[in-house]
Amino acid sequence: MEQLAVAWRAMVLDRDGEADVRDLPGIAVRWADCRFAFWNCVTLTEAGVDGALLERRLREAGDIMRSKKQLGFLWVFEELIGDGARAGLEAAAERAGLVYAFPGTGMAGDLLPLPEPVHPELTFVRVSTDEHLQAYADINSRAYGFALEDGRDGLVGSALWKDGVHAYLGLRDGVPVTCAATVEADGRLFVVLVATDPGWERRGYGEAVTRKALHEGARATGLTRATLHATAAGAPVYPRIGFRPNSPMHFFALKG
């Protein structure tokens, strides 16, 4: 959760210097209010939350989300919810006007440095131009089911992603098909926006480009620990690199 709060502060302020970046009691707001839904984030921050407090925080989070122009997600780390309240999380969210969107898993590992990664079908290119950023955005949009313009609204034109983020494209025959990035966040490398074009999945591309982003990020920063938030599709991949799960995650959106 702390890694999310630190990394997403940089991401949303890069998108909009006046973005809503607040640390409220029990809630962190990281909301760029752009079309790229992943840059519109609210997360719960207290540990050991009981049922009554969970209901309150979910209502507050829903109210924040409803006040925005663009859609986004509430991220909930299960390990922060008290044992007695976990079973009622989804029902409490529904009462707050939220609907379950998809699951995730928080992972971390002391795994760096990694050897120089190779894949027989890929070449790796660091993101350094708006053309690269558009390709990176488009791969994420296709992988996560967003409109292409939504992904581009989150990344194209970013200075941070061309310099401060170790972002890489994997090219097959010169065509970008996969991508991954790492960024320094509070003494860790945080893995962000890993995606593979749906037409090129199950070839080891996502693992290879993630290894590349980790390798280059560690070489640049000297950091040895990394964290990430995995989707269900990515969760089986990361343990092969050395990550270990630490907290189930739940993503909620506003009811339609």
mmCIF file of C-alpha atoms in Angstrom:
data_model
loop_
_atom_site.group_PDB
_atom_site.id
_atom_site.type_symbol
_atom_site.label_atom_id
_atom_site.label_comp_id
_atom_site.label_asym_id
_atom_site.label_seq_id
_atom_site.Cartn_x
_atom_site.Cartn_y
_atom_site.Cartn_z
ATOM 1 C CA MET A 1 0.000 0.000 0.000
ATOM 2 C CA GLU A 2 2.793 2.412 0.867
ATOM 3 C CA GLN A 3 4.550 1.608 -2.403
ATOM 4 C CA LEU A 4 1.340 2.372 -4.285
ATOM 5 C CA ALA A 5 0.919 5.684 -2.466
ATOM 6 C CA VAL A 6 4.491 6.773 -3.199
ATOM 7 C CA ALA A 7 4.697 5.606 -6.814
ATOM 8 C CA TRP A 8 1.235 6.803 -7.796
ATOM 9 C CA ARG A 9 1.888 10.260 -6.330
ATOM 10 C CA ALA A 10 4.649 10.682 -8.910
ATOM 11 C CA MET A 11 2.566 9.184 -11.713
ATOM 12 C CA VAL A 12 -0.513 11.350 -11.270
ATOM 13 C CA LEU A 13 1.437 14.559 -10.630
ATOM 14 C CA ASP A 14 3.369 13.845 -13.818
ATOM 15 C CA ARG A 15 0.062 13.654 -15.636
ATOM 16 C CA ASP A 16 -1.334 16.778 -13.956
ATOM 17 C CA GLY A 17 0.647 18.993 -11.599
ATOM 18 C CA GLU A 18 -2.606 19.968 -9.875
ATOM 19 C CA ALA A 19 -3.932 16.412 -9.528
ATOM 20 C CA ASP A 20 -5.801 15.397 -6.373
ATOM 21 C CA VAL A 21 -3.029 13.918 -4.215
ATOM 22 C CA ARG A 22 -4.204 13.801 -0.613
ATOM 23 C CA ASP A 23 -3.570 11.645 2.454
ATOM 24 C CA LEU A 24 -6.816 11.673 4.406
ATOM 25 C CA PRO A 25 -7.626 9.715 7.570
ATOM 26 C CA GLY A 26 -7.604 6.108 6.379
ATOM 27 C CA ILE A 27 -7.620 6.971 2.676
ATOM 28 C CA ALA A 28 -4.949 7.966 0.136
ATOM 29 C CA VAL A 29 -6.181 9.788 -2.972
ATOM 30 C CA ARG A 30 -4.021 9.668 -6.109
ATOM 31 C CA TRP A 31 -6.372 10.934 -8.806
ATOM 32 C CA ALA A 32 -5.231 12.582 -12.047
ATOM 33 C CA ASP A 33 -8.842 12.674 -13.312
ATOM 34 C CA CYS A 34 -7.644 11.667 -16.778
ATOM 35 C CA ARG A 35 -9.100 9.090 -19.141
ATOM 36 C CA PHE A 36 -6.548 6.437 -18.148
ATOM 37 C CA ALA A 37 -8.361 4.770 -15.254
ATOM 38 C CA PHE A 38 -5.234 3.412 -13.553
ATOM 39 C CA TRP A 39 -4.094 6.984 -12.812
ATOM 40 C CA ASN A 40 -7.349 7.568 -10.909
ATOM 41 C CA CYS A 41 -6.825 5.727 -7.645
ATOM 42 C CA VAL A 42 -8.132 5.694 -4.086
ATOM 43 C CA THR A 43 -6.813 3.212 -1.543
ATOM 44 C CA LEU A 44 -7.494 2.393 2.113
ATOM 45 C CA THR A 45 -4.464 2.887 4.357
ATOM 46 C CA GLU A 46 -5.304 1.771 7.920
ATOM 47 C CA ALA A 47 -4.374 -1.633 9.329
ATOM 48 C CA GLY A 48 -6.738 -3.870 11.269
ATOM 49 C CA VAL A 49 -9.908 -2.120 10.078
ATOM 50 C CA ASP A 50 -13.048 -3.513 11.715
ATOM 51 C CA GLY A 51 -16.461 -3.846 10.097
ATOM 52 C CA ALA A 52 -17.856 -0.490 11.182
ATOM 53 C CA LEU A 53 -14.780 1.479 10.142
ATOM 54 C CA LEU A 54 -14.620 -0.426 6.850
ATOM 55 C CA GLU A 55 -18.192 0.612 6.047
ATOM 56 C CA ARG A 56 -17.326 4.229 6.794
ATOM 57 C CA ARG A 57 -14.130 4.259 4.721
ATOM 58 C CA LEU A 58 -15.829 2.602 1.755
ATOM 59 C CA ARG A 59 -18.591 5.223 1.805
ATOM 60 C CA GLU A 60 -15.984 7.990 1.965
ATOM 61 C CA ALA A 61 -14.009 6.450 -0.895
ATOM 62 C CA GLY A 62 -17.161 6.114 -2.988
ATOM 63 C CA ASP A 63 -18.043 9.753 -2.360
ATOM 64 C CA ILE A 64 -14.568 10.842 -3.518
ATOM 65 C CA MET A 65 -14.866 8.760 -6.683
ATOM 66 C CA ARG A 66 -18.327 10.145 -7.448
ATOM 67 C CA SER A 67 -16.991 13.699 -7.180
ATOM 68 C CA LYS A 68 -14.618 13.139 -10.120
ATOM 69 C CA LYS A 69 -15.186 13.540 -13.848
ATOM 70 C CA GLN A 70 -13.338 10.394 -14.889
ATOM 71 C CA LEU A 71 -13.704 6.814 -13.709
ATOM 72 C CA GLY A 72 -11.082 5.070 -11.611
ATOM 73 C CA PHE A 73 -10.605 2.342 -9.037
ATOM 74 C CA LEU A 74 -10.573 1.807 -5.286
ATOM 75 C CA TRP A 75 -7.663 -0.479 -4.409
ATOM 76 C CA VAL A 76 -8.121 -2.550 -1.228
ATOM 77 C CA PHE A 77 -5.306 -4.611 0.294
ATOM 78 C CA GLU A 78 -6.915 -7.528 2.086
ATOM 79 C CA GLU A 79 -4.195 -7.814 4.725
ATOM 80 C CA LEU A 80 -5.132 -4.356 6.044
ATOM 81 C CA ILE A 81 -8.700 -5.491 6.777
ATOM 82 C CA GLY A 82 -9.326 -7.096 10.154
ATOM 83 C CA ASP A 83 -10.116 -10.808 10.135
ATOM 84 C CA GLY A 84 -13.700 -10.243 11.220
ATOM 85 C CA ALA A 85 -14.404 -7.750 8.441
ATOM 86 C CA ARG A 86 -12.833 -9.471 5.422
ATOM 87 C CA ALA A 87 -15.732 -11.772 4.657
ATOM 88 C CA GLY A 88 -18.078 -8.795 4.429
ATOM 89 C CA LEU A 89 -15.864 -6.622 2.205
ATOM 90 C CA GLU A 90 -17.724 -7.095 -1.065
ATOM 91 C CA ALA A 91 -21.161 -6.626 0.527
ATOM 92 C CA ALA A 92 -19.994 -3.497 2.341
ATOM 93 C CA ALA A 93 -18.592 -2.125 -0.914
ATOM 94 C CA GLU A 94 -21.909 -2.729 -2.638
ATOM 95 C CA ARG A 95 -23.701 -0.773 0.087
ATOM 96 C CA ALA A 96 -21.263 2.069 -0.615
ATOM 97 C CA GLY A 97 -22.225 2.099 -4.283
ATOM 98 C CA LEU A 98 -19.201 0.166 -5.483
ATOM 99 C CA VAL A 99 -18.907 -2.969 -7.578
ATOM 100 C CA TYR A 100 -16.127 -5.547 -7.609
ATOM 101 C CA ALA A 101 -13.977 -5.050 -10.717
ATOM 102 C CA PHE A 102 -11.122 -7.573 -10.607
ATOM 103 C CA PRO A 103 -8.626 -9.211 -8.220
ATOM 104 C CA GLY A 104 -4.916 -8.621 -7.779
ATOM 105 C CA THR A 105 -1.995 -9.721 -5.633
ATOM 106 C CA GLY A 106 0.671 -7.654 -3.930
ATOM 107 C CA MET A 107 4.147 -9.167 -4.331
ATOM 108 C CA ALA A 108 7.686 -8.345 -3.254
ATOM 109 C CA GLY A 109 11.138 -9.865 -3.372
ATOM 110 C CA ASP A 110 14.821 -9.332 -2.608
ATOM 111 C CA LEU A 111 15.799 -10.470 -6.075
ATOM 112 C CA LEU A 112 18.132 -7.930 -7.626
ATOM 113 C CA PRO A 113 20.389 -7.699 -9.494
ATOM 114 C CA LEU A 114 19.089 -9.945 -12.251
ATOM 115 C CA PRO A 115 21.241 -11.109 -15.160
ATOM 116 C CA GLU A 116 20.904 -9.380 -18.530
ATOM 117 C CA PRO A 117 17.645 -10.802 -19.911
ATOM 118 C CA VAL A 118 17.340 -12.272 -23.375
ATOM 119 C CA HIS A 119 14.502 -13.671 -25.450
ATOM 120 C CA PRO A 120 15.130 -15.223 -28.859
ATOM 121 C CA GLU A 121 12.172 -13.430 -30.441
ATOM 122 C CA LEU A 122 12.525 -9.985 -28.859
ATOM 123 C CA THR A 123 14.706 -6.915 -28.891
ATOM 124 C CA PHE A 124 14.347 -4.384 -26.085
ATOM 125 C CA VAL A 125 14.126 -0.622 -26.492
ATOM 126 C CA ARG A 126 13.958 1.918 -23.684
ATOM 127 C CA VAL A 127 11.051 4.335 -23.932
ATOM 128 C CA SER A 128 12.449 7.729 -24.917
ATOM 129 C CA THR A 129 10.010 9.302 -27.421
ATOM 130 C CA ASP A 130 6.311 10.040 -27.679
ATOM 131 C CA GLU A 131 6.128 7.359 -30.366
ATOM 132 C CA HIS A 132 7.445 4.853 -27.831
ATOM 133 C CA LEU A 133 4.996 6.121 -25.224
ATOM 134 C CA GLN A 134 2.084 5.738 -27.612
ATOM 135 C CA ALA A 135 3.120 2.160 -28.356
ATOM 136 C CA TYR A 136 3.453 1.502 -24.606
ATOM 137 C CA ALA A 137 0.003 3.008 -23.977
ATOM 138 C CA ASP A 138 -1.602 1.073 -26.829
ATOM 139 C CA ILE A 139 -0.268 -2.278 -25.603
ATOM 140 C CA ASN A 140 -1.709 -1.568 -22.141
ATOM 141 C CA SER A 141 -5.028 -0.456 -23.586
ATOM 142 C CA ARG A 142 -5.401 -3.594 -25.670
ATOM 143 C CA ALA A 143 -4.311 -5.822 -22.775
ATOM 144 C CA TYR A 144 -6.689 -4.251 -20.235
ATOM 145 C CA GLY A 145 -9.615 -3.533 -22.549
ATOM 146 C CA PHE A 146 -9.351 0.276 -22.578
ATOM 147 C CA ALA A 147 -9.971 2.506 -25.565
ATOM 148 C CA LEU A 148 -6.677 3.446 -27.216
ATOM 149 C CA GLU A 149 -7.259 7.152 -26.573
ATOM 150 C CA ASP A 150 -7.713 6.446 -22.860
ATOM 151 C CA GLY A 151 -4.286 4.857 -22.535
ATOM 152 C CA ARG A 152 -2.654 7.580 -24.603
ATOM 153 C CA ASP A 153 -4.191 10.212 -22.351
ATOM 154 C CA GLY A 154 -2.287 8.691 -19.449
ATOM 155 C CA LEU A 155 1.167 8.450 -21.009
ATOM 156 C CA VAL A 156 1.790 10.369 -24.223
ATOM 157 C CA GLY A 157 3.749 13.568 -23.593
ATOM 158 C CA SER A 158 5.130 12.430 -20.230
ATOM 159 C CA ALA A 159 8.620 13.614 -19.346
ATOM 160 C CA LEU A 160 8.809 11.296 -16.327
ATOM 161 C CA TRP A 161 8.273 8.188 -18.445
ATOM 162 C CA LYS A 162 11.065 9.166 -20.813
ATOM 163 C CA ASP A 163 13.583 9.796 -18.029
ATOM 164 C CA GLY A 164 12.662 8.892 -14.449
ATOM 165 C CA VAL A 165 10.937 5.595 -15.260
ATOM 166 C CA HIS A 166 12.887 2.607 -16.571
ATOM 167 C CA ALA A 167 10.298 1.708 -19.215
ATOM 168 C CA TYR A 168 10.971 -0.822 -21.957
ATOM 169 C CA LEU A 169 9.249 -2.110 -25.047
ATOM 170 C CA GLY A 170 9.795 -5.622 -26.345
ATOM 171 C CA LEU A 171 9.831 -5.643 -30.150
ATOM 172 C CA ARG A 172 9.185 -8.663 -32.342
ATOM 173 C CA ASP A 173 10.395 -8.043 -35.884
ATOM 174 C CA GLY A 174 10.452 -4.336 -35.090
ATOM 175 C CA VAL A 175 6.860 -4.225 -33.821
ATOM 176 C CA PRO A 176 6.176 -3.440 -30.115
ATOM 177 C CA VAL A 177 4.313 -6.398 -28.575
ATOM 178 C CA THR A 178 5.060 -6.208 -24.833
ATOM 179 C CA CYS A 179 6.150 -3.660 -22.232
ATOM 180 C CA ALA A 180 7.165 -3.216 -18.605
ATOM 181 C CA ALA A 181 8.600 -0.506 -16.398
ATOM 182 C CA THR A 182 10.187 0.021 -13.014
ATOM 183 C CA VAL A 183 10.417 3.214 -10.978
ATOM 184 C CA GLU A 184 12.190 3.997 -7.713
ATOM 185 C CA ALA A 185 9.717 4.330 -4.840
ATOM 186 C CA ASP A 186 10.885 4.765 -1.254
ATOM 187 C CA GLY A 187 13.947 2.551 -1.522
ATOM 188 C CA ARG A 188 12.358 -0.076 -3.744
ATOM 189 C CA LEU A 189 11.914 -0.681 -7.442
ATOM 190 C CA PHE A 190 8.213 -0.653 -8.186
ATOM 191 C CA VAL A 191 7.088 -2.586 -11.272
ATOM 192 C CA VAL A 192 4.361 -0.775 -13.183
ATOM 193 C CA LEU A 193 2.143 -1.246 -16.254
ATOM 194 C CA VAL A 194 3.332 -4.630 -17.485
ATOM 195 C CA ALA A 195 1.342 -5.739 -20.514
ATOM 196 C CA THR A 196 1.513 -7.917 -23.609
ATOM 197 C CA ASP A 197 -0.556 -7.455 -26.740
ATOM 198 C CA PRO A 198 -3.328 -10.096 -26.538
ATOM 199 C CA GLY A 199 -2.256 -11.512 -29.899
ATOM 200 C CA TRP A 200 1.195 -12.386 -28.533
ATOM 201 C CA GLU A 201 0.487 -13.848 -25.099
ATOM 202 C CA ARG A 202 1.884 -17.095 -23.677
ATOM 203 C CA ARG A 203 5.278 -16.745 -25.315
ATOM 204 C CA GLY A 204 7.221 -15.536 -22.287
ATOM 205 C CA TYR A 205 7.286 -11.967 -23.555
ATOM 206 C CA GLY A 206 5.886 -10.380 -20.389
ATOM 207 C CA GLU A 207 8.390 -12.148 -18.160
ATOM 208 C CA ALA A 208 11.281 -11.215 -20.446
ATOM 209 C CA VAL A 209 10.467 -7.504 -20.642
ATOM 210 C CA THR A 210 9.801 -7.355 -16.881
ATOM 211 C CA ARG A 211 13.234 -8.851 -16.278
ATOM 212 C CA LYS A 212 14.673 -6.194 -18.576
ATOM 213 C CA ALA A 213 12.983 -3.344 -16.701
ATOM 214 C CA LEU A 214 14.151 -4.786 -13.373
ATOM 215 C CA HIS A 215 17.687 -5.367 -14.624
ATOM 216 C CA GLU A 216 18.071 -1.835 -15.941
ATOM 217 C CA GLY A 217 16.327 -0.250 -12.960
ATOM 218 C CA ALA A 218 18.583 -2.067 -10.523
ATOM 219 C CA ARG A 219 21.679 -1.201 -12.534
ATOM 220 C CA ALA A 220 20.736 2.482 -12.493
ATOM 221 C CA THR A 221 19.696 2.733 -8.844
ATOM 222 C CA GLY A 222 21.583 0.002 -6.981
ATOM 223 C CA LEU A 223 18.338 -1.143 -5.367
ATOM 224 C CA THR A 224 17.901 -4.831 -4.550
ATOM 225 C CA ARG A 225 14.240 -5.130 -3.468
ATOM 226 C CA ALA A 226 11.269 -4.849 -5.791
ATOM 227 C CA THR A 227 7.504 -4.733 -5.362
ATOM 228 C CA LEU A 228 4.519 -4.978 -7.672
ATOM 229 C CA HIS A 229 0.770 -5.400 -7.897
ATOM 230 C CA ALA A 230 -0.114 -8.347 -10.119
ATOM 231 C CA THR A 231 -3.316 -8.952 -12.011
ATOM 232 C CA ALA A 232 -4.697 -12.488 -12.167
ATOM 233 C CA ALA A 233 -3.074 -12.919 -15.584
ATOM 234 C CA GLY A 234 0.339 -11.826 -14.356
ATOM 235 C CA ALA A 235 0.317 -13.543 -10.954
ATOM 236 C CA PRO A 236 1.756 -16.885 -12.186
ATOM 237 C CA VAL A 237 4.629 -15.121 -13.997
ATOM 238 C CA TYR A 238 6.274 -13.124 -11.238
ATOM 239 C CA PRO A 239 7.237 -15.951 -8.850
ATOM 240 C CA ARG A 240 9.446 -17.282 -11.662
ATOM 241 C CA ILE A 241 11.414 -14.033 -11.391
ATOM 242 C CA GLY A 242 11.647 -14.238 -7.593
ATOM 243 C CA PHE A 243 8.610 -12.359 -6.295
ATOM 244 C CA ARG A 244 6.527 -13.735 -3.437
ATOM 245 C CA PRO A 245 2.854 -12.902 -2.782
ATOM 246 C CA ASN A 246 2.127 -10.921 0.380
ATOM 247 C CA SER A 247 -1.441 -9.570 0.166
ATOM 248 C CA PRO A 248 -4.496 -10.328 -1.940
ATOM 249 C CA MET A 249 -5.902 -7.162 -3.507
ATOM 250 C CA HIS A 250 -9.399 -6.178 -4.591
ATOM 251 C CA PHE A 251 -10.263 -3.492 -7.141
ATOM 252 C CA PHE A 252 -13.652 -1.775 -6.996
ATOM 253 C CA ALA A 253 -15.320 0.641 -9.410
ATOM 254 C CA LEU A 254 -18.422 2.778 -9.090
ATOM 255 C CA LYS A 255 -21.684 1.077 -9.939
ATOM 256 C CA GLY A 256 -22.729 1.927 -13.487
#
